[in-house]
Amino acid sequence: MSELVRGGGSRFLYEPFDAAGARIDANERVTAERWTGLERRLLTIETTLERLERRLWLGFTGWPGLFCCRGFFPCWKWFANKGNQHDIWKIGGGA
């Protein structure tokens, strides 16, 4: 076969262009970008859920812990004072 003689003009007039291969490459790049965006959004959702979980645990364990302490410390002071009844419900200073 004889080779095409190149003259002036665009290279696309003389060289074959693989449109299907270019289309596949473009779709792969688009898919990779979408995957990167999806991973970034999932990471954001995971960190948000972890922070929410910490807040919920603080709420579920913090308030009961506070109420238990409010009940424990007066009893502890009562036992420490060997049963003085006038001091049992005073959390702040002594009598």
mmCIF file of N, CA and C in Angstrom:
data_model
loop_
_atom_site.group_PDB
_atom_site.id
_atom_site.type_symbol
_atom_site.label_atom_id
_atom_site.label_comp_id
_atom_site.label_asym_id
_atom_site.label_seq_id
_atom_site.Cartn_x
_atom_site.Cartn_y
_atom_site.Cartn_z
ATOM 1 N N MET A 1 0.837 -1.179 0.000
ATOM 2 C CA MET A 1 0.000 0.000 0.000
ATOM 3 C C MET A 1 0.875 1.232 0.000
ATOM 4 N N SER A 2 0.392 2.196 -0.596
ATOM 5 C CA SER A 2 1.161 3.435 -0.622
ATOM 6 C C SER A 2 0.792 4.265 0.595
ATOM 7 N N GLU A 3 1.782 4.956 1.083
ATOM 8 C CA GLU A 3 1.537 5.829 2.233
ATOM 9 C C GLU A 3 0.941 7.141 1.777
ATOM 10 N N LEU A 4 0.164 7.699 2.648
ATOM 11 C CA LEU A 4 -0.417 8.997 2.337
ATOM 12 C C LEU A 4 0.672 10.053 2.414
ATOM 13 N N VAL A 5 0.684 10.905 1.492
ATOM 14 C CA VAL A 5 1.642 12.001 1.506
ATOM 15 C C VAL A 5 1.018 13.128 2.300
ATOM 16 N N ARG A 6 1.789 13.543 3.307
ATOM 17 C CA ARG A 6 1.256 14.618 4.159
ATOM 18 C C ARG A 6 1.498 15.953 3.531
ATOM 19 N N GLY A 7 0.498 16.680 3.503
ATOM 20 C CA GLY A 7 0.623 18.059 3.064
ATOM 21 C C GLY A 7 0.288 18.952 4.238
ATOM 22 N N GLY A 8 -0.154 20.110 4.037
ATOM 23 C CA GLY A 8 -0.541 21.011 5.104
ATOM 24 C C GLY A 8 -1.900 20.637 5.654
ATOM 25 N N GLY A 9 -2.277 21.271 6.709
ATOM 26 C CA GLY A 9 -3.583 21.020 7.292
ATOM 27 C C GLY A 9 -3.482 20.282 8.615
ATOM 28 N N SER A 10 -4.582 19.815 9.059
ATOM 29 C CA SER A 10 -4.693 19.183 10.365
ATOM 30 C C SER A 10 -4.172 17.755 10.324
ATOM 31 N N ARG A 11 -3.639 17.313 11.436
ATOM 32 C CA ARG A 11 -3.151 15.951 11.520
ATOM 33 C C ARG A 11 -4.310 14.975 11.562
ATOM 34 N N PHE A 12 -5.488 15.435 11.978
ATOM 35 C CA PHE A 12 -6.648 14.564 12.054
ATOM 36 C C PHE A 12 -7.172 14.165 10.664
ATOM 37 N N LEU A 13 -6.735 14.866 9.644
ATOM 38 C CA LEU A 13 -7.123 14.495 8.285
ATOM 39 C C LEU A 13 -6.357 13.278 7.796
ATOM 40 N N TYR A 14 -5.174 13.051 8.384
ATOM 41 C CA TYR A 14 -4.309 12.009 7.866
ATOM 42 C C TYR A 14 -4.134 10.840 8.823
ATOM 43 N N GLU A 15 -4.263 11.076 10.146
ATOM 44 C CA GLU A 15 -4.059 10.007 11.117
ATOM 45 C C GLU A 15 -5.413 9.454 11.542
ATOM 46 N N PRO A 16 -5.469 8.148 11.739
ATOM 47 C CA PRO A 16 -6.749 7.577 12.180
ATOM 48 C C PRO A 16 -7.062 8.005 13.607
ATOM 49 N N PHE A 17 -8.315 8.179 13.865
ATOM 50 C CA PHE A 17 -8.757 8.597 15.199
ATOM 51 C C PHE A 17 -9.681 7.523 15.752
ATOM 52 N N ASP A 18 -9.334 7.024 16.925
ATOM 53 C CA ASP A 18 -10.115 5.967 17.563
ATOM 54 C C ASP A 18 -11.153 6.612 18.486
ATOM 55 N N ALA A 19 -12.333 6.862 17.964
ATOM 56 C CA ALA A 19 -13.370 7.544 18.734
ATOM 57 C C ALA A 19 -13.876 6.677 19.873
ATOM 58 N N ALA A 20 -13.968 5.383 19.664
ATOM 59 C CA ALA A 20 -14.468 4.506 20.722
ATOM 60 C C ALA A 20 -13.488 4.467 21.893
ATOM 61 N N GLY A 21 -12.191 4.408 21.584
ATOM 62 C CA GLY A 21 -11.185 4.405 22.655
ATOM 63 C C GLY A 21 -11.171 5.709 23.436
ATOM 64 N N ALA A 22 -11.319 6.822 22.735
ATOM 65 C CA ALA A 22 -11.357 8.129 23.409
ATOM 66 C C ALA A 22 -12.595 8.237 24.282
ATOM 67 N N ARG A 23 -13.710 7.715 23.803
ATOM 68 C CA ARG A 23 -14.947 7.758 24.572
ATOM 69 C C ARG A 23 -14.813 6.920 25.845
ATOM 70 N N ILE A 24 -14.190 5.752 25.716
ATOM 71 C CA ILE A 24 -13.992 4.889 26.885
ATOM 72 C C ILE A 24 -13.073 5.560 27.886
ATOM 73 N N ASP A 25 -11.988 6.183 27.409
ATOM 74 C CA ASP A 25 -11.068 6.884 28.318
ATOM 75 C C ASP A 25 -11.771 8.028 29.040
ATOM 76 N N ALA A 26 -12.587 8.778 28.310
ATOM 77 C CA ALA A 26 -13.313 9.890 28.939
ATOM 78 C C ALA A 26 -14.289 9.365 29.986
ATOM 79 N N ASN A 27 -14.978 8.267 29.680
ATOM 80 C CA ASN A 27 -15.908 7.694 30.659
ATOM 81 C C ASN A 27 -15.166 7.180 31.889
ATOM 82 N N GLU A 28 -13.984 6.619 31.702
ATOM 83 C CA GLU A 28 -13.197 6.159 32.852
ATOM 84 C C GLU A 28 -12.761 7.319 33.729
ATOM 85 N N ARG A 29 -12.367 8.427 33.106
ATOM 86 C CA ARG A 29 -11.977 9.610 33.897
ATOM 87 C C ARG A 29 -13.165 10.184 34.654
ATOM 88 N N VAL A 30 -14.324 10.245 33.997
ATOM 89 C CA VAL A 30 -15.533 10.750 34.662
ATOM 90 C C VAL A 30 -15.911 9.840 35.820
ATOM 91 N N THR A 31 -15.834 8.533 35.614
ATOM 92 C CA THR A 31 -16.158 7.579 36.670
ATOM 93 C C THR A 31 -15.204 7.711 37.844
ATOM 94 N N ALA A 32 -13.919 7.903 37.555
ATOM 95 C CA ALA A 32 -12.933 8.081 38.630
ATOM 96 C C ALA A 32 -13.230 9.343 39.439
ATOM 97 N N GLU A 33 -13.592 10.433 38.771
ATOM 98 C CA GLU A 33 -13.930 11.676 39.484
ATOM 99 C C GLU A 33 -15.187 11.506 40.327
ATOM 100 N N ARG A 34 -16.168 10.826 39.778
ATOM 101 C CA ARG A 34 -17.398 10.589 40.547
ATOM 102 C C ARG A 34 -17.109 9.726 41.765
ATOM 103 N N TRP A 35 -16.264 8.720 41.596
ATOM 104 C CA TRP A 35 -15.913 7.840 42.708
ATOM 105 C C TRP A 35 -15.186 8.620 43.804
ATOM 106 N N THR A 36 -14.275 9.510 43.400
ATOM 107 C CA THR A 36 -13.564 10.343 44.375
ATOM 108 C C THR A 36 -14.538 11.233 45.140
ATOM 109 N N GLY A 37 -15.480 11.835 44.434
ATOM 110 C CA GLY A 37 -16.489 12.665 45.103
ATOM 111 C C GLY A 37 -17.357 11.860 46.040
ATOM 112 N N LEU A 38 -17.717 10.653 45.621
ATOM 113 C CA LEU A 38 -18.537 9.789 46.467
ATOM 114 C C LEU A 38 -17.786 9.398 47.735
ATOM 115 N N GLU A 39 -16.499 9.059 47.607
ATOM 116 C CA GLU A 39 -15.702 8.720 48.793
ATOM 117 C C GLU A 39 -15.592 9.901 49.744
ATOM 118 N N ARG A 40 -15.418 11.108 49.193
ATOM 119 C CA ARG A 40 -15.332 12.309 50.033
ATOM 120 C C ARG A 40 -16.640 12.543 50.789
ATOM 121 N N ARG A 41 -17.767 12.385 50.090
ATOM 122 C CA ARG A 41 -19.057 12.567 50.764
ATOM 123 C C ARG A 41 -19.303 11.497 51.820
ATOM 124 N N LEU A 42 -18.916 10.267 51.532
ATOM 125 C CA LEU A 42 -19.085 9.199 52.523
ATOM 126 C C LEU A 42 -18.220 9.442 53.756
ATOM 127 N N LEU A 43 -17.011 9.952 53.553
ATOM 128 C CA LEU A 43 -16.156 10.272 54.693
ATOM 129 C C LEU A 43 -16.779 11.373 55.545
ATOM 130 N N THR A 44 -17.373 12.366 54.893
ATOM 131 C CA THR A 44 -18.061 13.434 55.630
ATOM 132 C C THR A 44 -19.231 12.875 56.429
ATOM 133 N N ILE A 45 -19.996 11.989 55.830
ATOM 134 C CA ILE A 45 -21.138 11.381 56.526
ATOM 135 C C ILE A 45 -20.656 10.550 57.705
ATOM 136 N N GLU A 46 -19.576 9.785 57.523
ATOM 137 C CA GLU A 46 -19.058 8.965 58.617
ATOM 138 C C GLU A 46 -18.583 9.815 59.794
ATOM 139 N N THR A 47 -17.868 10.908 59.515
ATOM 140 C CA THR A 47 -17.412 11.759 60.616
ATOM 141 C C THR A 47 -18.591 12.426 61.319
ATOM 142 N N THR A 48 -19.611 12.814 60.562
ATOM 143 C CA THR A 48 -20.797 13.408 61.171
ATOM 144 C C THR A 48 -21.508 12.399 62.065
ATOM 145 N N LEU A 49 -21.622 11.158 61.613
ATOM 146 C CA LEU A 49 -22.264 10.120 62.426
ATOM 147 C C LEU A 49 -21.457 9.808 63.685
ATOM 148 N N GLU A 50 -20.132 9.824 63.587
ATOM 149 C CA GLU A 50 -19.311 9.593 64.778
ATOM 150 C C GLU A 50 -19.500 10.697 65.811
ATOM 151 N N ARG A 51 -19.552 11.954 65.342
ATOM 152 C CA ARG A 51 -19.783 13.056 66.282
ATOM 153 C C ARG A 51 -21.162 12.962 66.913
ATOM 154 N N LEU A 52 -22.170 12.603 66.116
ATOM 155 C CA LEU A 52 -23.527 12.436 66.647
ATOM 156 C C LEU A 52 -23.566 11.315 67.675
ATOM 157 N N GLU A 53 -22.869 10.222 67.394
ATOM 158 C CA GLU A 53 -22.846 9.101 68.330
ATOM 159 C C GLU A 53 -22.208 9.505 69.654
ATOM 160 N N ARG A 54 -21.115 10.284 69.585
ATOM 161 C CA ARG A 54 -20.494 10.747 70.829
ATOM 162 C C ARG A 54 -21.446 11.628 71.630
ATOM 163 N N ARG A 55 -22.152 12.502 70.934
ATOM 164 C CA ARG A 55 -23.100 13.383 71.634
ATOM 165 C C ARG A 55 -24.237 12.589 72.261
ATOM 166 N N LEU A 56 -24.723 11.582 71.547
ATOM 167 C CA LEU A 56 -25.804 10.769 72.104
ATOM 168 C C LEU A 56 -25.327 9.994 73.327
ATOM 169 N N TRP A 57 -24.122 9.428 73.270
ATOM 170 C CA TRP A 57 -23.607 8.712 74.437
ATOM 171 C C TRP A 57 -23.427 9.647 75.617
ATOM 172 N N LEU A 58 -22.970 10.862 75.351
ATOM 173 C CA LEU A 58 -22.841 11.831 76.439
ATOM 174 C C LEU A 58 -24.208 12.139 77.029
ATOM 175 N N GLY A 59 -25.215 12.264 76.171
ATOM 176 C CA GLY A 59 -26.559 12.548 76.663
ATOM 177 C C GLY A 59 -27.155 11.391 77.448
ATOM 178 N N PHE A 60 -26.946 10.166 76.940
ATOM 179 C CA PHE A 60 -27.532 9.002 77.608
ATOM 180 C C PHE A 60 -26.795 8.609 78.869
ATOM 181 N N THR A 61 -25.509 8.897 78.947
ATOM 182 C CA THR A 61 -24.752 8.525 80.150
ATOM 183 C C THR A 61 -24.451 9.714 81.050
ATOM 184 N N GLY A 62 -24.443 10.904 80.492
ATOM 185 C CA GLY A 62 -24.094 12.088 81.287
ATOM 186 C C GLY A 62 -25.174 12.485 82.275
ATOM 187 N N TRP A 63 -26.417 12.592 81.800
ATOM 188 C CA TRP A 63 -27.495 13.015 82.687
ATOM 189 C C TRP A 63 -27.774 12.002 83.790
ATOM 190 N N PRO A 64 -27.859 10.721 83.491
ATOM 191 C CA PRO A 64 -28.026 9.769 84.599
ATOM 192 C C PRO A 64 -26.844 9.783 85.556
ATOM 193 N N GLY A 65 -25.655 9.988 85.001
ATOM 194 C CA GLY A 65 -24.484 10.087 85.880
ATOM 195 C C GLY A 65 -24.578 11.290 86.801
ATOM 196 N N LEU A 66 -25.070 12.396 86.273
ATOM 197 C CA LEU A 66 -25.248 13.591 87.097
ATOM 198 C C LEU A 66 -26.271 13.347 88.206
ATOM 199 N N PHE A 67 -27.386 12.724 87.861
ATOM 200 C CA PHE A 67 -28.407 12.455 88.872
ATOM 201 C C PHE A 67 -27.918 11.454 89.911
ATOM 202 N N CYS A 68 -27.148 10.474 89.476
ATOM 203 C CA CYS A 68 -26.587 9.514 90.437
ATOM 204 C C CYS A 68 -25.616 10.208 91.386
ATOM 205 N N CYS A 69 -24.816 11.112 90.857
ATOM 206 C CA CYS A 69 -23.874 11.835 91.710
ATOM 207 C C CYS A 69 -24.608 12.740 92.689
ATOM 208 N N ARG A 70 -25.701 13.342 92.213
ATOM 209 C CA ARG A 70 -26.469 14.207 93.124
ATOM 210 C C ARG A 70 -27.068 13.389 94.265
ATOM 211 N N GLY A 71 -27.359 12.133 94.011
ATOM 212 C CA GLY A 71 -27.879 11.284 95.073
ATOM 213 C C GLY A 71 -26.778 10.633 95.886
ATOM 214 N N PHE A 72 -25.618 10.409 95.284
ATOM 215 C CA PHE A 72 -24.535 9.706 95.968
ATOM 216 C C PHE A 72 -23.803 10.605 96.954
ATOM 217 N N PHE A 73 -23.482 11.845 96.537
ATOM 218 C CA PHE A 73 -22.682 12.690 97.398
ATOM 219 C C PHE A 73 -23.359 13.060 98.712
ATOM 220 N N PRO A 74 -24.655 13.346 98.744
ATOM 221 C CA PRO A 74 -25.274 13.590 100.058
ATOM 222 C C PRO A 74 -25.212 12.354 100.949
ATOM 223 N N CYS A 75 -25.412 11.173 100.366
ATOM 224 C CA CYS A 75 -25.324 9.952 101.175
ATOM 225 C C CYS A 75 -23.904 9.742 101.670
ATOM 226 N N TRP A 76 -22.946 10.031 100.825
ATOM 227 C CA TRP A 76 -21.539 9.884 101.196
ATOM 228 C C TRP A 76 -21.194 10.844 102.334
ATOM 229 N N LYS A 77 -21.708 12.092 102.238
ATOM 230 C CA LYS A 77 -21.450 13.049 103.318
ATOM 231 C C LYS A 77 -22.137 12.593 104.605
ATOM 232 N N TRP A 78 -23.314 11.978 104.454
ATOM 233 C CA TRP A 78 -24.013 11.516 105.637
ATOM 234 C C TRP A 78 -23.216 10.423 106.339
ATOM 235 N N PHE A 79 -22.673 9.478 105.561
ATOM 236 C CA PHE A 79 -21.846 8.431 106.158
ATOM 237 C C PHE A 79 -20.542 8.992 106.701
ATOM 238 N N ALA A 80 -20.000 10.006 106.047
ATOM 239 C CA ALA A 80 -18.755 10.606 106.517
ATOM 240 C C ALA A 80 -18.975 11.353 107.830
ATOM 241 N N ASN A 81 -20.152 11.950 107.997
ATOM 242 C CA ASN A 81 -20.452 12.676 109.223
ATOM 243 C C ASN A 81 -21.088 11.763 110.276
ATOM 244 N N LYS A 82 -21.073 10.488 110.035
ATOM 245 C CA LYS A 82 -21.599 9.477 110.956
ATOM 246 C C LYS A 82 -23.071 9.683 111.260
ATOM 247 N N GLY A 83 -23.824 10.038 110.204
ATOM 248 C CA GLY A 83 -25.264 10.042 110.335
ATOM 249 C C GLY A 83 -25.877 11.327 110.815
ATOM 250 N N ASN A 84 -25.203 12.460 110.750
ATOM 251 C CA ASN A 84 -25.831 13.729 111.127
ATOM 252 C C ASN A 84 -26.933 14.050 110.128
ATOM 253 N N GLN A 85 -28.187 14.050 110.564
ATOM 254 C CA GLN A 85 -29.325 14.191 109.679
ATOM 255 C C GLN A 85 -29.459 15.597 109.100
ATOM 256 N N HIS A 86 -28.963 16.587 109.786
ATOM 257 C CA HIS A 86 -29.149 17.954 109.298
ATOM 258 C C HIS A 86 -28.286 18.239 108.065
ATOM 259 N N ASP A 87 -27.309 17.424 107.783
ATOM 260 C CA ASP A 87 -26.356 17.705 106.702
ATOM 261 C C ASP A 87 -26.606 16.862 105.460
ATOM 262 N N ILE A 88 -27.635 16.021 105.445
ATOM 263 C CA ILE A 88 -27.762 15.041 104.386
ATOM 264 C C ILE A 88 -28.101 15.664 103.028
ATOM 265 N N TRP A 89 -28.880 16.717 102.959
ATOM 266 C CA TRP A 89 -29.281 17.253 101.667
ATOM 267 C C TRP A 89 -28.524 18.504 101.279
ATOM 268 N N LYS A 90 -27.555 18.899 102.031
ATOM 269 C CA LYS A 90 -26.754 20.076 101.688
ATOM 270 C C LYS A 90 -25.515 19.602 100.929
ATOM 271 N N ILE A 91 -25.417 20.002 99.661
ATOM 272 C CA ILE A 91 -24.275 19.581 98.858
ATOM 273 C C ILE A 91 -23.132 20.545 99.055
ATOM 274 N N GLY A 92 -23.418 21.827 99.151
ATOM 275 C CA GLY A 92 -22.369 22.837 99.354
ATOM 276 C C GLY A 92 -21.792 22.733 100.755
ATOM 277 N N GLY A 93 -21.152 23.619 101.314
ATOM 278 C CA GLY A 93 -20.414 23.584 102.586
ATOM 279 C C GLY A 93 -21.110 22.915 103.746
ATOM 280 N N GLY A 94 -20.465 22.837 104.838
ATOM 281 C CA GLY A 94 -20.985 22.146 106.038
ATOM 282 C C GLY A 94 -21.852 23.052 106.886
ATOM 283 N N ALA A 95 -22.401 22.491 107.947
ATOM 284 C CA ALA A 95 -23.299 23.252 108.807
ATOM 285 C C ALA A 95 -22.544 23.802 109.963
#
